C-alpha cells in the first residue's frame, strides 16, 4: 500500500469549494487539504476553521511556494487561471485547475505547454468524466447498446435569476472575464463530457447573442459540430427562457439514450423494444471521484480522464462556437 501523503494548497475559497470539491480532498486517501489562500483573511480563516485546514495564506505566491505544499488546486475565476497556473508550473508542483481551464484557447495552450515543459501533471476539474452515472453511459455506448451512434443534441434553457434581473455585478456574466456568460460556466461541462463520450471534435460552428441586455456577456448561444468519428451534434443554450430544461439525446441506429448534464434525472435507454430507466446518484461531494482519480494517477499510475490536454480541446471547441 502506498503511504505517501500529498499535501494540497487551495487558491480561492468560493462556493464551488464548500461542498463540491474542498471536503473531498480530506476524504480521498493519501490526500489532505493543508492550506488555503483568499485575499479576505476573515473569510479565509472562517473557511479554514470550518473545514479543518491548518494554514491560511493571504498571498497566492506564498502558498504556491510553500515548501510544505506538494500540489495546488486553483479555484478562482477563470481570468486568473493562466497567471496562477504558470506560477505553479514554475514552482514545480502538481496542479488542478477549475474549469474552464482558461477563457481563451490561446491561454489554454500556454498553460498546457508550461506543464509539459516542466513534466508536471496538470488536471482540470471536468469531474463528469469521473462520475459513475456518465461512465455508465459511456459503457452503454461502447457496448453498442443503441447501435452505431448518429447524433447528439443538447438543449439547456434557464430563466434569468434574481441577480441577473437586479443587474448586480456577477463575474460569470462580465464579458471581460467570461465572454459567453453562463455558456462559459455551464456549457463547457457538457461539451467536455461529449468529447469524452464520443471522441474529439473535428469541426465546430456557433452563433451567440445578448437577447436580454441584463449584462455584458452573451445569454443565448447555438452550435453544431462534427466529431472525428463522424457523429454529428447540435446544442442550444438560453439563459432567459421561461422554464428550466436540461435535455440530452444520443441517437443511435438501434435506439436512444436520454439524460441530463446537470440534473440527477434517470438515464433513459431505448433499445429496440426495450425501455429502461437507470438511476445512479452522485456523491455528496461531486468532485470526489475526480479527486480520487488524481490520486490513482499520481500514486498508482492510472491515467486521469481530465487533463490539461483534454481541457484545452474543450477550450478550442468553446472558442470555435464563440468565434474568439
Tab-separated table of C-alpha atoms in Angstrom:
chain	number	residue	atom	x	y	z
A	1	UNK	CA	0.000	0.000	0.000
A	2	UNK	CA	1.296	3.461	-0.947
A	3	UNK	CA	1.579	5.576	2.201
A	4	UNK	CA	2.799	8.793	0.566
A	5	UNK	CA	0.724	11.812	1.660
A	6	UNK	CA	0.169	14.598	-0.872
A	7	UNK	CA	-0.479	17.952	0.765
A	8	UNK	CA	-2.688	20.264	-1.313
A	9	UNK	CA	-2.983	24.031	-1.152
A	10	UNK	CA	-6.118	25.705	-2.492
A	11	UNK	CA	-6.254	29.200	-4.020
A	12	UNK	CA	-9.786	30.590	-3.675
A	13	UNK	CA	-12.441	29.575	-1.143
A	14	UNK	CA	-15.618	30.301	-3.099
A	15	UNK	CA	-18.941	28.474	-3.262
A	16	UNK	CA	-17.646	25.670	-5.504
A	17	UNK	CA	-15.212	24.597	-2.772
A	18	UNK	CA	-17.677	24.448	0.138
A	19	UNK	CA	-19.262	21.085	-0.737
A	20	UNK	CA	-18.407	20.162	-4.321
A	21	UNK	CA	-14.631	19.954	-4.029
A	22	UNK	CA	-12.909	21.115	-0.831
A	23	UNK	CA	-14.090	18.396	1.597
A	24	UNK	CA	-13.246	15.643	-0.902
A	25	UNK	CA	-9.530	16.420	-0.595
A	26	UNK	CA	-9.790	15.257	3.029
A	27	UNK	CA	-11.856	12.162	2.157
A	28	UNK	CA	-9.533	10.724	-0.502
A	29	UNK	CA	-6.785	8.544	0.941
A	30	UNK	CA	-3.218	9.906	0.721
A	31	UNK	CA	-4.541	13.449	0.149
A	32	UNK	CA	-5.057	16.301	2.571
A	33	UNK	CA	-6.083	19.923	2.073
A	34	UNK	CA	-3.373	21.548	4.174
A	35	UNK	CA	-3.561	25.246	3.243
A	36	UNK	CA	-5.915	27.781	1.654
A	37	UNK	CA	-5.480	31.268	0.274
A	38	UNK	CA	-8.057	34.038	-0.001
A	39	UNK	CA	-7.470	37.777	-0.093
A	40	UNK	CA	-10.163	38.382	2.546
A	41	UNK	CA	-8.433	36.957	5.610
A	42	UNK	CA	-11.570	36.928	7.768
A	43	UNK	CA	-13.371	34.728	5.224
A	44	UNK	CA	-10.262	32.604	4.717
A	45	UNK	CA	-9.884	31.973	8.449
A	46	UNK	CA	-13.569	31.134	8.692
A	47	UNK	CA	-13.275	28.637	5.834
A	48	UNK	CA	-10.160	27.038	7.323
A	49	UNK	CA	-11.772	26.661	10.738
A	50	UNK	CA	-14.941	25.095	9.340
A	51	UNK	CA	-13.028	22.685	7.086
A	52	UNK	CA	-10.207	21.742	9.486
A	53	UNK	CA	-7.378	23.265	7.435
A	54	UNK	CA	-4.060	24.007	9.126
A	55	UNK	CA	-2.673	27.021	7.267
A	56	UNK	CA	-4.130	30.223	5.829
A	57	UNK	CA	-2.279	32.485	3.388
A	58	UNK	CA	-3.187	35.969	2.137
A	59	UNK	CA	-0.867	35.822	-0.875
A	60	UNK	CA	-1.142	33.250	-3.693
A	61	UNK	CA	2.608	33.412	-4.379
A	62	UNK	CA	3.372	32.478	-0.776
A	63	UNK	CA	1.043	29.474	-0.941
A	64	UNK	CA	2.395	28.306	-4.301
A	65	UNK	CA	5.972	28.439	-2.984
A	66	UNK	CA	5.213	26.999	0.457
A	67	UNK	CA	7.720	24.104	0.828
A	68	UNK	CA	5.151	22.135	2.857
A	69	UNK	CA	2.703	22.055	-0.081
A	70	UNK	CA	3.058	19.447	-2.835
A	71	UNK	CA	0.160	20.370	-5.125
A	72	UNK	CA	-2.068	23.358	-5.889
A	73	UNK	CA	-5.812	23.485	-6.616
A	74	UNK	CA	-6.749	26.733	-8.402
A	75	UNK	CA	-10.382	27.515	-7.562
A	76	UNK	CA	-10.568	31.144	-8.722
A	77	UNK	CA	-12.479	32.832	-11.594
A	78	UNK	CA	-11.098	31.769	-14.998
A	79	UNK	CA	-9.461	35.087	-15.892
A	80	UNK	CA	-6.815	34.405	-13.223
A	81	UNK	CA	-6.134	30.763	-14.165
A	82	UNK	CA	-3.296	31.377	-16.616
A	83	UNK	CA	-1.273	33.667	-14.346
A	84	UNK	CA	-1.626	31.344	-11.361
A	85	UNK	CA	-1.088	28.103	-13.279
A	86	UNK	CA	2.128	29.369	-14.870
A	87	UNK	CA	3.431	30.207	-11.398
A	88	UNK	CA	2.561	26.698	-10.185
A	89	UNK	CA	4.425	25.169	-13.130
A	90	UNK	CA	7.432	27.384	-12.401
A	91	UNK	CA	7.328	26.250	-8.760
A	92	UNK	CA	7.479	22.622	-9.946
A	93	UNK	CA	4.209	21.484	-8.398
A	94	UNK	CA	1.258	19.315	-9.373
A	95	UNK	CA	-1.806	21.345	-10.314
A	96	UNK	CA	-5.564	21.018	-10.654
A	97	UNK	CA	-7.421	23.950	-12.217
A	98	UNK	CA	-11.153	24.618	-12.004
A	99	UNK	CA	-12.979	24.556	-15.314
A	100	UNK	CA	-12.840	26.103	-17.811
A	101	UNK	CA	-9.057	25.861	-17.978
A	102	UNK	CA	-8.860	29.458	-19.285
A	103	UNK	CA	-11.117	31.972	-21.067
A	104	UNK	CA	-9.345	31.589	-24.430
A	105	UNK	CA	-7.855	28.687	-26.353
A	106	UNK	CA	-4.516	30.514	-26.591
A	107	UNK	CA	-4.346	30.745	-22.791
A	108	UNK	CA	-5.251	27.041	-22.512
A	109	UNK	CA	-2.390	26.189	-24.854
A	110	UNK	CA	0.054	28.320	-22.866
A	111	UNK	CA	-0.871	26.574	-19.612
A	112	UNK	CA	-0.586	23.090	-21.123
A	113	UNK	CA	2.774	23.944	-22.721
A	114	UNK	CA	4.183	25.140	-19.391
A	115	UNK	CA	3.298	21.908	-17.592
A	116	UNK	CA	4.521	19.752	-20.466
A	117	UNK	CA	7.847	21.611	-20.454
A	118	UNK	CA	8.127	21.111	-16.687
A	119	UNK	CA	6.980	17.463	-16.998
A	120	UNK	CA	4.348	18.017	-14.316
A	121	UNK	CA	0.812	16.584	-14.010
A	122	UNK	CA	-1.975	19.025	-14.884
A	123	UNK	CA	-5.576	18.153	-14.083
A	124	UNK	CA	-8.754	20.135	-14.808
A	125	UNK	CA	-11.972	19.830	-12.784
A	126	UNK	CA	-14.212	18.494	-15.540
A	127	UNK	CA	-15.393	15.993	-12.974
A	128	UNK	CA	-18.207	14.487	-15.042
A	129	UNK	CA	-15.607	12.344	-16.789
A	130	UNK	CA	-15.152	10.570	-13.438
A	131	UNK	CA	-18.772	10.303	-12.266
A	132	UNK	CA	-20.298	6.778	-12.290
A	133	UNK	CA	-23.527	7.936	-13.993
A	134	UNK	CA	-21.684	9.226	-17.060
A	135	UNK	CA	-19.242	6.336	-17.151
A	136	UNK	CA	-22.265	4.036	-17.248
A	137	UNK	CA	-23.494	5.923	-20.326
A	138	UNK	CA	-20.035	5.585	-21.868
A	139	UNK	CA	-20.108	1.843	-21.246
A	140	UNK	CA	-23.529	1.564	-22.895
A	141	UNK	CA	-22.211	3.377	-25.958
A	142	UNK	CA	-19.005	1.327	-26.067
A	143	UNK	CA	-21.052	-1.888	-25.768
A	144	UNK	CA	-23.217	-0.903	-28.747
A	145	UNK	CA	-26.416	-0.773	-26.687
A	146	UNK	CA	-28.049	1.632	-29.192
A	147	UNK	CA	-26.099	0.549	-32.261
A	148	UNK	CA	-23.977	2.956	-34.264
A	149	UNK	CA	-24.060	6.495	-32.874
A	150	UNK	CA	-25.516	9.017	-35.313
A	151	UNK	CA	-26.153	12.309	-33.498
A	152	UNK	CA	-26.161	14.031	-30.119
A	153	UNK	CA	-28.290	17.044	-29.167
A	154	UNK	CA	-28.416	19.155	-26.009
A	155	UNK	CA	-30.816	21.899	-25.029
A	156	UNK	CA	-30.200	23.889	-21.849
A	157	UNK	CA	-32.765	26.554	-21.002
A	158	UNK	CA	-32.921	28.618	-17.802
A	159	UNK	CA	-34.842	31.734	-16.738
A	160	UNK	CA	-32.918	34.820	-15.706
A	161	UNK	CA	-32.127	34.558	-11.991
A	162	UNK	CA	-32.729	37.304	-9.368
A	163	UNK	CA	-29.135	38.526	-9.608
A	164	UNK	CA	-29.479	38.895	-13.386
A	165	UNK	CA	-32.743	40.802	-13.037
A	166	UNK	CA	-31.348	43.125	-10.360
A	167	UNK	CA	-28.293	43.738	-12.577
A	168	UNK	CA	-25.932	43.197	-9.646
A	169	UNK	CA	-22.347	42.542	-10.670
A	170	UNK	CA	-21.549	38.884	-11.343
A	171	UNK	CA	-18.184	37.859	-12.802
A	172	UNK	CA	-19.879	34.961	-14.616
A	173	UNK	CA	-21.716	37.458	-16.838
A	174	UNK	CA	-18.913	40.000	-17.231
A	175	UNK	CA	-17.728	39.703	-20.846
A	176	UNK	CA	-14.189	40.743	-19.876
A	177	UNK	CA	-13.958	37.583	-17.738
A	178	UNK	CA	-16.415	35.231	-19.473
A	179	UNK	CA	-17.435	36.400	-22.936
A	180	UNK	CA	-20.030	33.653	-23.210
A	181	UNK	CA	-21.526	34.327	-19.781
A	182	UNK	CA	-23.260	31.297	-18.297
A	183	UNK	CA	-22.422	29.434	-21.506
A	184	UNK	CA	-18.742	29.545	-20.485
A	185	UNK	CA	-19.548	28.339	-16.981
A	186	UNK	CA	-22.102	25.641	-17.815
A	187	UNK	CA	-21.873	24.550	-21.460
A	188	UNK	CA	-18.191	23.709	-21.069
A	189	UNK	CA	-19.185	20.862	-18.724
A	190	UNK	CA	-21.439	19.231	-21.309
A	191	UNK	CA	-19.213	19.807	-24.319
A	192	UNK	CA	-16.240	18.351	-22.447
A	193	UNK	CA	-18.390	15.360	-21.497
A	194	UNK	CA	-19.446	14.824	-25.121
A	195	UNK	CA	-15.796	14.752	-26.156
A	196	UNK	CA	-15.238	12.072	-23.517
A	197	UNK	CA	-18.259	10.001	-24.573
A	198	UNK	CA	-17.953	10.357	-28.352
A	199	UNK	CA	-14.362	11.364	-29.083
A	200	UNK	CA	-12.727	14.621	-30.120
A	201	UNK	CA	-14.498	17.299	-32.130
A	202	UNK	CA	-13.362	17.744	-35.748
A	203	UNK	CA	-15.229	20.931	-36.695
A	204	UNK	CA	-17.467	23.307	-34.766
A	205	UNK	CA	-19.576	26.342	-35.633
A	206	UNK	CA	-21.735	28.575	-33.496
A	207	UNK	CA	-23.520	31.852	-33.023
A	208	UNK	CA	-24.250	33.897	-29.905
A	209	UNK	CA	-26.242	36.997	-28.970
A	210	UNK	CA	-27.257	39.055	-25.946
A	211	UNK	CA	-31.062	38.990	-26.089
A	212	UNK	CA	-31.959	40.404	-22.674
A	213	UNK	CA	-29.324	43.143	-22.210
A	214	UNK	CA	-29.166	42.406	-18.486
A	215	UNK	CA	-25.372	42.078	-18.519
A	216	UNK	CA	-22.465	42.408	-20.924
A	217	UNK	CA	-21.876	38.734	-21.790
A	218	UNK	CA	-23.877	36.595	-24.225
A	219	UNK	CA	-27.072	34.984	-22.961
A	220	UNK	CA	-28.122	32.858	-25.970
A	221	UNK	CA	-25.846	30.527	-27.937
A	222	UNK	CA	-26.442	27.841	-30.572
A	223	UNK	CA	-23.949	25.483	-32.204
A	224	UNK	CA	-23.455	22.491	-34.455
A	225	UNK	CA	-20.440	20.217	-34.723
A	226	UNK	CA	-18.866	17.053	-36.070
A	227	UNK	CA	-16.874	14.504	-34.069
A	228	UNK	CA	-13.838	12.871	-35.641
A	229	UNK	CA	-15.721	9.552	-35.833
A	230	UNK	CA	-18.487	11.077	-37.983
A	231	UNK	CA	-21.086	11.640	-35.231
A	232	UNK	CA	-22.904	14.960	-35.674
A	233	UNK	CA	-24.025	17.197	-32.838
A	234	UNK	CA	-26.087	20.275	-32.040
A	235	UNK	CA	-26.685	22.400	-28.973
A	236	UNK	CA	-28.615	25.417	-27.783
A	237	UNK	CA	-28.182	27.306	-24.535
A	238	UNK	CA	-30.528	30.097	-23.466
A	239	UNK	CA	-30.390	31.884	-20.123
A	240	UNK	CA	-33.511	33.993	-20.482
A	241	UNK	CA	-36.146	31.364	-21.257
A	242	UNK	CA	-39.371	30.547	-19.428
A	243	UNK	CA	-38.652	27.092	-17.988
A	244	UNK	CA	-35.650	25.122	-16.811
A	245	UNK	CA	-34.693	22.373	-19.237
A	246	UNK	CA	-31.578	20.219	-19.477
A	247	UNK	CA	-32.104	17.551	-22.127
A	248	UNK	CA	-29.501	15.466	-23.952
A	249	UNK	CA	-30.389	12.797	-26.502
A	250	UNK	CA	-27.884	10.474	-28.145
A	251	UNK	CA	-29.413	8.955	-31.262
A	252	UNK	CA	-28.185	5.550	-32.446
A	253	UNK	CA	-29.076	3.239	-35.315
A	254	UNK	CA	-30.900	0.925	-32.882
A	255	UNK	CA	-32.013	3.164	-30.040
A	256	UNK	CA	-31.573	6.316	-27.973
A	257	UNK	CA	-30.088	7.387	-24.647
A	258	UNK	CA	-31.582	10.404	-22.866
A	259	UNK	CA	-30.060	12.119	-19.851
A	260	UNK	CA	-29.278	15.459	-18.220
A	261	UNK	CA	-25.883	17.074	-17.799
A	262	UNK	CA	-26.727	18.843	-14.524
A	263	UNK	CA	-29.931	17.278	-13.188
A	264	UNK	CA	-29.846	13.913	-11.435
A	265	UNK	CA	-32.658	12.687	-13.650
A	266	UNK	CA	-32.819	8.983	-14.562
A	267	UNK	CA	-30.854	7.835	-17.591
A	268	UNK	CA	-33.413	6.655	-20.154
A	269	UNK	CA	-32.339	3.919	-22.557
A	270	UNK	CA	-34.458	2.893	-25.542
A	271	UNK	CA	-33.002	-0.116	-27.333
A	272	UNK	CA	-35.187	-1.987	-29.809
A	273	UNK	CA	-38.436	-2.788	-27.996
A	274	UNK	CA	-36.863	-2.337	-24.575
A	275	UNK	CA	-37.103	0.807	-22.464
A	276	UNK	CA	-35.402	1.241	-19.108
A	277	UNK	CA	-34.625	3.939	-16.579
A	278	UNK	CA	-31.347	3.834	-14.694
A	279	UNK	CA	-30.790	5.858	-11.515
A	280	UNK	CA	-27.200	6.453	-10.421
A	281	UNK	CA	-26.836	9.051	-7.682
A	282	UNK	CA	-23.952	11.493	-7.478
A	283	UNK	CA	-21.768	11.638	-4.344
A	284	UNK	CA	-22.378	14.427	-1.810
A	285	UNK	CA	-19.011	15.936	-2.785
A	286	UNK	CA	-19.445	15.781	-6.525
A	287	UNK	CA	-15.724	16.036	-7.284
A	288	UNK	CA	-14.905	13.018	-5.100
A	289	UNK	CA	-14.289	10.561	-7.966
A	290	UNK	CA	-12.362	13.194	-9.940
A	291	UNK	CA	-10.078	13.800	-6.964
A	292	UNK	CA	-9.670	10.087	-6.274
A	293	UNK	CA	-8.699	9.595	-9.924
A	294	UNK	CA	-5.945	12.184	-9.397
A	295	UNK	CA	-4.674	10.034	-6.544
A	296	UNK	CA	-4.808	6.955	-8.773
A	297	UNK	CA	-2.678	8.648	-11.416
A	298	UNK	CA	-0.172	10.153	-9.007
A	299	UNK	CA	0.260	7.074	-6.807
A	300	UNK	CA	-0.859	4.124	-8.952
A	301	UNK	CA	-0.018	5.274	-12.469
A	302	UNK	CA	-3.591	5.030	-13.782
A	303	UNK	CA	-4.400	7.780	-16.330
A	304	UNK	CA	-6.837	10.520	-15.314
A	305	UNK	CA	-9.639	11.248	-17.828
A	306	UNK	CA	-9.479	15.058	-17.440
A	307	UNK	CA	-6.074	16.568	-18.157
A	308	UNK	CA	-4.799	19.885	-19.421
A	309	UNK	CA	-4.746	18.444	-22.928
A	310	UNK	CA	-8.387	17.297	-22.891
A	311	UNK	CA	-9.495	20.561	-21.282
A	312	UNK	CA	-7.610	22.581	-23.890
A	313	UNK	CA	-9.508	20.696	-26.598
A	314	UNK	CA	-12.750	21.740	-24.889
A	315	UNK	CA	-11.370	25.285	-24.824
A	316	UNK	CA	-10.882	25.051	-28.584
A	317	UNK	CA	-14.487	23.879	-29.024
A	318	UNK	CA	-15.757	26.801	-26.936
A	319	UNK	CA	-13.628	29.257	-28.900
A	320	UNK	CA	-14.997	27.960	-32.201
A	321	UNK	CA	-18.586	28.365	-31.021
A	322	UNK	CA	-18.000	31.911	-29.772
A	323	UNK	CA	-15.577	32.776	-32.603
A	324	UNK	CA	-12.932	34.086	-30.172
